[in-house]
Coordinates of C-alpha atoms and ligand atoms in Angstrom, one line a residue:
M720 CA 85.8 113.0 102.9
P721 CA 83.0 110.6 104.0
T722 CA 84.2 107.0 104.5
Q723 CA 82.6 103.6 105.2
A724 CA 82.4 103.0 108.9
A725 CA 85.5 101.1 110.2
K726 CA 83.3 98.3 111.6
D727 CA 81.7 97.7 108.2
R728 CA 84.7 98.2 106.0
V729 CA 86.9 95.6 107.7
L730 CA 84.4 93.1 106.4
N731 CA 84.7 94.0 102.7
F732 CA 87.1 95.1 100.0
T733 CA 85.0 97.9 98.6
E734 CA 86.4 101.5 98.6
V735 CA 86.9 103.1 102.0
A736 CA 86.6 106.8 100.9
L737 CA 83.2 107.5 99.4
G738 CA 84.1 110.7 97.6
Y739 CA 82.7 114.2 97.6
T740 CA 79.1 114.9 96.8
E741 CA 78.5 117.9 94.4
E742 CA 77.6 120.0 97.4
D743 CA 80.9 119.1 99.2
A744 CA 82.9 119.8 96.0
L745 CA 81.3 123.2 95.6
L746 CA 81.9 124.1 99.2
E747 CA 85.5 123.0 99.0
S748 CA 86.2 124.7 95.7
A749 CA 84.8 128.0 97.2
R750 CA 87.8 127.9 99.6
C751 CA 90.2 128.3 96.7
L752 CA 91.5 131.8 96.3
T753 CA 92.5 131.4 92.6
C754 CA 95.9 132.7 93.5
K755 CA 97.9 134.4 90.7
K756 CA 101.2 133.0 92.0
E757 CA 99.8 129.4 91.7
E758 CA 102.0 128.0 94.5
C759 CA 100.0 124.8 94.6
R760 CA 100.8 124.1 90.9
E761 CA 104.5 124.3 91.6
G762 CA 104.1 121.4 94.0
C763 CA 102.5 119.2 91.3
P764 CA 104.9 116.8 89.5
V765 CA 102.8 116.9 86.3
D766 CA 102.1 120.7 86.4
I767 CA 98.3 120.5 86.6
D768 CA 96.6 123.9 86.3
I769 CA 95.1 123.6 89.7
P770 CA 93.6 127.1 90.1
G771 CA 92.2 126.7 86.6
F772 CA 90.4 123.4 87.2
I773 CA 89.1 124.5 90.6
K774 CA 87.7 127.7 89.0
K775 CA 85.7 125.5 86.6
I776 CA 84.3 123.5 89.5
K777 CA 83.2 126.8 91.1
A778 CA 81.3 127.5 87.8
R779 CA 79.8 124.0 88.0
D780 CA 81.6 123.1 84.8
Y781 CA 82.8 119.7 86.0
L782 CA 83.6 118.3 82.6
G783 CA 85.6 121.4 81.8
A784 CA 87.5 120.9 85.0
V785 CA 88.5 117.4 84.2
Q786 CA 89.6 118.5 80.7
K787 CA 91.8 121.1 82.3
I788 CA 93.4 118.4 84.4
K789 CA 93.9 116.1 81.4
E790 CA 95.9 118.8 79.6
T791 CA 98.8 117.5 81.7
S792 CA 97.7 114.3 83.5
S793 CA 96.2 111.2 81.9
L794 CA 95.2 109.4 85.1
P795 CA 93.2 111.8 87.3
A796 CA 90.9 109.3 88.9
I797 CA 93.9 107.4 90.1
C798 CA 95.9 110.4 91.2
G799 CA 92.9 111.8 93.0
R800 CA 92.9 108.7 95.1
V801 CA 96.5 107.7 95.8
C802 CA 98.7 110.8 95.3
P803 CA 100.3 112.1 98.5
Q804 CA 98.8 115.6 98.0
E805 CA 99.7 116.6 101.5
S806 CA 103.4 116.6 100.6
Q807 CA 102.9 118.0 97.1
C808 CA 100.3 120.5 95.8
E809 CA 98.4 120.8 99.1
Q810 CA 101.7 121.4 101.0
F811 CA 102.1 124.7 99.0
C812 CA 98.5 125.8 99.1
V813 CA 98.3 129.3 100.7
R814 CA 95.2 128.3 102.6
G815 CA 97.4 125.8 104.5
K816 CA 99.5 128.5 106.0
K817 CA 96.7 129.6 108.3
G818 CA 94.5 126.6 108.5
E819 CA 93.7 123.7 106.1
A820 CA 94.9 123.5 102.6
V821 CA 92.3 123.2 99.8
S822 CA 91.6 119.5 99.3
I823 CA 92.9 119.5 95.8
G824 CA 93.1 115.7 95.5
R825 CA 89.5 115.2 96.6
L826 CA 88.3 117.7 94.0
E827 CA 90.4 116.0 91.3
R828 CA 88.7 112.7 92.3
F829 CA 85.3 114.3 92.2
V830 CA 85.5 115.6 88.7
S831 CA 87.1 112.5 87.2
D832 CA 84.5 110.3 88.8
Y833 CA 81.8 112.7 87.6
E834 CA 83.1 112.4 84.0
R835 CA 83.2 108.6 84.2
E836 CA 79.8 108.3 85.8
Q837 CA 78.3 110.5 83.2
G838 CA 79.8 108.4 80.4
A839 CA 81.4 111.6 79.1
V840 CA 85.0 110.5 78.8
N841 CA 86.5 112.1 75.7
T842 CA 89.4 110.8 73.8
P843 CA 91.8 113.6 73.3
E844 CA 92.8 114.8 69.9
I845 CA 95.4 112.6 68.2
A846 CA 98.0 114.0 65.7
H847 CA 98.1 112.4 62.3
P848 CA 100.0 109.1 62.5
N849 CA 103.7 109.6 61.8
G850 CA 104.5 105.9 61.2
I851 CA 107.3 105.8 63.8
K852 CA 107.2 102.8 66.2
V853 CA 108.0 103.2 69.9
A854 CA 107.9 100.6 72.6
I855 CA 107.1 101.0 76.3
V856 CA 108.2 98.4 78.7
G857 CA 106.0 98.2 81.8
T858 CA 102.4 99.3 82.0
G859 CA 102.4 101.1 85.4
P860 CA 101.7 104.8 85.8
G861 CA 105.0 105.9 84.2
G862 CA 104.6 103.7 81.1
L863 CA 100.9 104.5 80.7
T864 CA 101.6 108.3 80.8
C865 CA 104.5 108.0 78.4
A866 CA 102.4 105.9 76.0
G867 CA 99.4 108.2 76.2
E868 CA 101.6 111.3 75.4
L869 CA 103.4 109.6 72.5
A870 CA 100.2 108.3 71.0
R871 CA 98.7 111.7 71.1
L872 CA 101.7 113.0 69.2
G873 CA 101.0 110.5 66.4
Y874 CA 103.5 107.7 67.3
S875 CA 102.6 104.0 66.9
V876 CA 102.9 102.8 70.5
T877 CA 103.2 99.2 71.8
M878 CA 103.4 98.5 75.5
Y879 CA 104.8 95.3 76.9
E880 CA 103.6 93.9 80.2
A881 CA 105.1 90.9 82.0
L882 CA 101.9 90.0 83.9
H883 CA 98.6 88.9 82.4
V884 CA 96.9 92.3 83.0
A885 CA 98.1 95.8 82.4
G886 CA 98.5 98.4 85.2
G887 CA 101.6 97.4 87.1
V888 CA 101.6 98.4 90.7
L889 CA 98.2 100.0 90.3
M890 CA 96.7 96.5 89.7
Y891 CA 98.9 94.2 91.7
G892 CA 100.0 96.5 94.5
I893 CA 97.4 98.9 95.7
P894 CA 94.3 97.2 97.2
E895 CA 90.8 97.4 95.8
F896 CA 89.6 99.3 98.9
R897 CA 92.0 102.1 98.2
L898 CA 92.0 102.1 94.4
P899 CA 89.1 100.1 92.8
K900 CA 90.4 98.1 89.8
D901 CA 87.5 99.1 87.5
I902 CA 88.8 102.7 87.8
V903 CA 92.4 101.7 86.9
Q904 CA 90.9 99.6 84.0
A905 CA 88.9 102.6 82.7
D906 CA 92.1 104.7 82.6
I907 CA 94.0 101.8 80.8
D908 CA 91.1 101.6 78.3
N909 CA 91.4 105.3 77.7
V910 CA 95.1 104.9 76.8
R911 CA 94.1 102.0 74.5
K912 CA 91.5 104.3 72.8
L913 CA 94.4 106.5 71.8
G914 CA 95.5 103.6 69.6
V915 CA 98.1 102.1 72.0
D916 CA 98.6 98.4 71.7
I917 CA 99.2 96.5 75.0
Q918 CA 100.9 93.1 74.8
T919 CA 100.6 91.2 78.1
N920 CA 102.5 88.1 79.2
V921 CA 105.7 89.4 77.6
I922 CA 108.8 89.7 79.9
I923 CA 111.3 92.0 78.3
G924 CA 114.7 90.6 79.3
R925 CA 113.4 87.0 79.2
T926 CA 110.7 86.4 76.5
M927 CA 112.3 89.1 74.4
M928 CA 115.4 91.3 74.8
V929 CA 115.5 95.0 74.4
D930 CA 117.8 94.7 71.3
E931 CA 115.2 92.5 69.7
L932 CA 112.7 95.3 70.1
F933 CA 115.1 97.5 68.1
A934 CA 115.3 94.8 65.5
M935 CA 111.5 94.9 65.2
D936 CA 111.9 98.5 64.1
Y937 CA 111.0 100.3 67.3
K938 CA 112.9 103.6 67.0
A939 CA 112.9 104.4 70.8
I940 CA 112.1 102.5 74.0
F941 CA 110.9 103.7 77.3
I942 CA 111.6 101.5 80.3
G943 CA 109.2 101.9 83.2
T944 CA 109.4 98.5 84.9
G945 CA 109.1 99.9 88.4
A946 CA 110.4 98.6 91.7
G947 CA 109.1 95.1 92.1
L948 CA 112.0 93.3 93.7
P949 CA 111.1 92.9 97.4
N950 CA 113.7 93.7 100.1
F951 CA 114.1 91.3 103.0
M952 CA 115.4 91.9 106.5
G953 CA 118.0 89.2 106.5
I954 CA 116.9 87.7 109.8
P955 CA 116.7 84.0 110.6
G956 CA 113.4 82.4 109.6
E957 CA 112.5 84.4 106.6
N958 CA 112.3 81.2 104.5
L959 CA 109.6 79.6 106.7
N960 CA 106.2 78.8 105.4
G961 CA 103.9 81.7 106.1
V962 CA 106.4 84.4 105.5
Y963 CA 105.5 86.6 102.5
S964 CA 107.1 89.6 100.9
A965 CA 104.5 92.4 100.8
N966 CA 104.8 92.2 97.0
E967 CA 103.8 88.5 96.9
F968 CA 101.1 89.0 99.6
L969 CA 99.5 92.0 97.8
T970 CA 99.7 90.3 94.4
R971 CA 98.0 87.2 95.7
V972 CA 95.2 89.4 97.3
N973 CA 94.8 92.0 94.5
L974 CA 95.8 90.5 91.2
M975 CA 94.9 86.9 92.0
K976 CA 91.8 88.0 93.8
G977 CA 92.6 86.0 96.9
Y978 CA 89.9 87.9 98.8
L979 CA 87.3 86.5 96.4
F980 CA 87.8 82.8 97.4
P981 CA 86.0 80.5 96.5
E982 CA 84.8 82.5 93.5
Y983 CA 88.5 82.6 92.6
L984 CA 90.4 79.4 93.6
T985 CA 93.4 81.3 94.9
P986 CA 93.0 81.7 98.6
V987 CA 95.6 83.3 100.8
R988 CA 96.5 81.3 104.0
I989 CA 96.5 83.9 106.8
G990 CA 95.8 82.3 110.2
K991 CA 94.8 84.3 113.2
R992 CA 97.8 86.5 114.0
V993 CA 99.6 88.4 111.3
A994 CA 102.7 90.6 111.7
I995 CA 103.6 93.2 109.1
L996 CA 107.2 94.3 109.3
G997 CA 107.6 97.9 108.2
A998 CA 105.4 101.1 108.4
G999 CA 105.1 102.5 104.9
N1000 CA 102.0 102.7 102.7
V1001 CA 102.7 99.1 101.5
A1002 CA 102.8 97.9 105.1
M1003 CA 99.5 99.7 105.9
D1004 CA 97.9 98.1 102.7
S1005 CA 99.2 94.7 103.8
A1006 CA 97.9 95.1 107.3
R1007 CA 94.4 96.3 106.2
C1008 CA 94.2 93.4 103.7
A1009 CA 95.1 90.9 106.4
K1010 CA 92.4 92.3 108.6
R1011 CA 89.8 92.0 105.8
L1012 CA 90.9 88.4 105.0
G1013 CA 89.8 87.5 108.5
A1014 CA 92.9 87.7 110.7
E1015 CA 92.0 88.3 114.4
E1016 CA 95.1 90.2 115.4
V1017 CA 97.2 92.2 112.9
Y1018 CA 100.4 94.0 114.0
I1019 CA 102.5 96.7 112.4
V1020 CA 105.9 96.0 113.8
Y1021 CA 108.2 99.0 113.4
R1022 CA 111.5 99.8 114.9
R1023 CA 111.0 103.6 115.2
S1024 CA 108.1 105.7 116.6
E1025 CA 104.9 106.8 114.9
K1026 CA 106.5 110.1 114.1
E1027 CA 109.1 108.5 111.8
M1028 CA 106.6 106.2 110.0
P1029 CA 106.9 106.7 106.2
A1030 CA 103.2 105.9 105.5
R1031 CA 100.7 108.8 104.7
A1032 CA 99.0 110.0 107.8
E1033 CA 95.6 109.2 106.3
E1034 CA 96.6 105.6 105.8
V1035 CA 97.9 105.3 109.4
D1036 CA 94.7 106.8 110.7
H1037 CA 92.6 104.3 108.7
A1038 CA 94.7 101.5 110.0
H1039 CA 94.2 102.6 113.6
E1040 CA 90.4 102.9 113.0
E1041 CA 90.3 99.4 111.7
G1042 CA 91.9 98.0 114.8
I1043 CA 95.4 97.3 113.5
H1044 CA 97.8 97.1 116.5
F1045 CA 101.0 99.1 116.4
R1046 CA 104.1 97.6 118.0
L1047 CA 106.4 100.6 117.7
L1048 CA 110.1 100.8 118.8
T1049 CA 110.2 97.1 118.1
Q1050 CA 112.8 95.4 116.0
P1051 CA 112.1 91.9 114.6
I1052 CA 115.2 89.7 115.1
E1053 CA 114.0 86.2 114.3
I1054 CA 111.0 84.3 113.0
K1055 CA 110.6 80.8 114.6
G1056 CA 108.7 77.9 113.1
D1057 CA 107.0 74.8 114.2
E1058 CA 108.0 71.2 113.4
N1059 CA 106.6 71.5 109.9
N1060 CA 108.4 74.8 109.2
W1061 CA 105.3 77.0 109.5
V1062 CA 105.6 80.4 111.2
K1063 CA 105.0 80.1 115.0
E1064 CA 106.4 83.1 116.6
L1065 CA 108.2 86.4 116.0
I1066 CA 111.1 87.3 118.3
C1067 CA 111.6 91.0 118.7
A1068 CA 113.7 93.4 120.7
Q1069 CA 112.5 96.7 122.2
C1070 CA 114.3 99.7 120.8
E1071 CA 115.1 103.3 121.8
L1072 CA 115.9 106.1 119.4
G1073 CA 119.4 107.4 119.1
E1074 CA 121.0 110.0 116.9
P1075 CA 119.7 110.8 113.4
D1076 CA 121.1 108.6 110.6
A1077 CA 121.7 109.4 106.9
S1078 CA 117.9 109.5 106.3
G1079 CA 117.6 112.3 108.9
R1080 CA 115.5 110.0 111.1
R1081 CA 116.6 109.0 114.6
S1082 CA 118.2 105.5 114.5
P1083 CA 116.7 102.7 116.5
I1084 CA 119.0 101.0 119.0
N1085 CA 118.1 97.6 120.5
I1086 CA 117.8 97.6 124.2
P1087 CA 119.9 94.7 125.6
G1088 CA 117.9 92.0 127.3
S1089 CA 114.6 93.4 126.0
E1090 CA 113.8 90.4 123.7
F1091 CA 110.3 89.1 123.7
S1092 CA 108.2 86.7 121.6
L1093 CA 104.8 87.3 119.8
P1094 CA 102.9 84.2 118.8
M1095 CA 102.3 84.6 115.0
D1096 CA 100.8 82.6 112.1
T1097 CA 101.9 84.8 109.2
V1098 CA 104.6 87.4 108.7
V1099 CA 104.6 89.9 105.8
V1100 CA 107.9 91.7 105.1
A1101 CA 107.1 95.2 103.9
I1102 CA 110.4 97.1 104.2
G1103 CA 110.6 98.4 100.7
Q1104 CA 111.3 97.3 97.1
S1105 CA 114.2 97.6 94.8
P1106 CA 114.1 98.1 91.0
N1107 CA 113.4 95.1 88.8
P1108 CA 116.9 94.0 87.7
L1109 CA 116.0 92.1 84.5
I1110 CA 116.5 94.7 81.9
Q1111 CA 119.7 96.2 83.4
T1112 CA 121.3 92.8 83.5
T1113 CA 120.3 91.8 80.0
T1114 CA 120.9 95.0 78.1
K1115 CA 124.4 96.2 77.2
G1116 CA 125.3 99.9 77.6
L1117 CA 122.8 100.8 80.3
A1118 CA 124.6 102.3 83.3
T1119 CA 123.1 101.4 86.7
G1120 CA 123.2 103.3 89.9
K1121 CA 122.6 102.6 93.6
N1122 CA 120.4 99.5 94.3
G1123 CA 120.4 98.6 90.6
T1124 CA 118.4 101.7 89.4
I1125 CA 118.9 102.7 85.7
V1126 CA 120.9 105.9 85.4
A1127 CA 118.9 108.5 83.5
D1128 CA 118.9 112.3 83.3
P1129 CA 115.9 114.4 84.5
D1130 CA 114.3 113.9 81.0
G1131 CA 114.7 110.2 81.1
R1132 CA 117.7 109.8 78.7
T1133 CA 119.8 106.8 79.7
T1134 CA 123.4 106.1 78.8
R1135 CA 122.2 104.4 75.6
P1136 CA 120.8 106.4 72.7
A1137 CA 117.1 105.7 72.0
I1138 CA 116.5 104.1 75.4
F1139 CA 114.7 106.2 77.9
A1140 CA 113.6 105.3 81.5
G1141 CA 111.6 106.8 84.3
G1142 CA 109.7 106.1 87.5
D1143 CA 110.8 103.7 90.2
I1144 CA 113.3 102.0 87.9
V1145 CA 115.3 105.3 88.0
T1146 CA 114.4 106.7 91.4
G1147 CA 113.8 103.6 93.5
A1148 CA 110.4 103.1 95.0
A1149 CA 108.5 106.4 95.0
T1150 CA 105.0 107.6 94.1
V1151 CA 102.5 107.1 91.3
I1152 CA 102.5 110.8 90.4
L1153 CA 106.3 111.0 90.3
A1154 CA 106.3 108.1 87.9
M1155 CA 103.7 109.8 85.8
G1156 CA 105.8 113.0 85.8
A1157 CA 108.8 111.0 84.6
G1158 CA 106.7 109.3 81.9
R1159 CA 105.6 112.7 80.7
K1160 CA 109.0 114.2 80.6
A1161 CA 110.5 111.1 78.9
A1162 CA 107.8 111.3 76.2
A1163 CA 108.8 114.9 75.4
A1164 CA 112.4 113.9 75.3
M1165 CA 111.7 110.9 73.1
D1166 CA 109.7 113.1 70.7
K1167 CA 112.6 115.5 70.4
Y1168 CA 115.1 112.7 69.9
L1169 CA 112.9 111.0 67.2
Q1170 CA 112.2 114.2 65.4
Q1171 CA 115.9 115.1 65.3
A1172 CA 116.7 111.6 64.1
Q1173 CA 114.1 112.0 61.3
V1174 CA 115.7 115.3 60.2
K1175 CA 119.1 113.6 60.0
Ligands
SF4_1654 S1 97.4 127.8 96.4 FE1 95.5 126.9 97.3 S2 94.1 128.6 97.3 FE2 95.7 129.2 95.9 S3 95.1 128.6 93.9 FE3 96.2 126.9 94.7 S4 94.6 125.6 95.7 FE4 93.7 127.6 95.4

């Protein structure tokens, strides 16, 4: 995939990966063997007919290819960019057994971009309205998928979003240079075109309760409020000025357009030296944003080695290319401030790896006497997120699991009739495509439930 040169892209927020040309797409699609066994498809959480859409690319029927994808996935331009294909469909591609897997995600991106650029986006067929009202809480990938599926089946769908724009983590979390917001907006507009009403600035669990939604004649509710509660390390100094959770930092940069100061009067104070604690995709996004905001030195501080880093290899490579420093086998133990309580230094200990822990990864062990200090202006804590707790704590009868997740079966049924849930709120922080898969399954289960309720 061609990309912007690292020296150029650290100076802007425009998309890093430039996408396939038609020639690239044809060459790549020619590598697909159109396998009968469809192993790639088994690795796709939303069951895209992968050999089928690639076959259409080979025949230069790009609009036909995107229609094939849309039979089961409503957000292909987004998935083509942010899905971890290497651990899903591409992991199972037979081509990968003796070389490189077919680049399924890049082909998906190519055809969905082609459709948008040609202005050829079709609204799928919608069933005759059945007059049944359903509510979707949260407008991230799970909610959008669920809403799209139910609208197509003829339901009257209203989505509720706590922020002032729809899209959830796609808008506030993932940076513009990885997922341009006009692409997310185009997919949200497509869901609106199905007749879905999106109400922003409504916090379910505060502005309105779940039971009030039922009183408004919604017959079923899907909860897809994601994992937006940041985790902290619990080390001294996390309350100092200049310490952000990655959620806050990325929201300030992406949603509040901190990178467009002074056009937007919401700058993000960053200083010269920035430490990102953690090494997942959110950490890489934070580090690369900090670099683009003008930080001179940006560090990923991680207590294990590169091998154990949870981020996608592609994101790690991009971070390396952009000059992010990696302080590995390094455990942050304290953040120290100046006389005005602004971050001044990060105290760390060197680690070595011991036996594997419950996650299967080798556990870091601090080496006694190895403490050292890194001068720092900003610290971003990016060690994961937990489910948003608001709905669980304000809705009776919803069983909760580990870390406050909502308990739901594989089809999204919770412990309360007519309430369904899916995505990060059920699984804990995971991926866009898994949330979409959950939204799709829940929509089918809601349809079944509502049709049975009608019969009764
Ligand atoms: S497994 Fe790979 S080669 Fe076979 S159909 Fe899927 S993408 Fe094509």
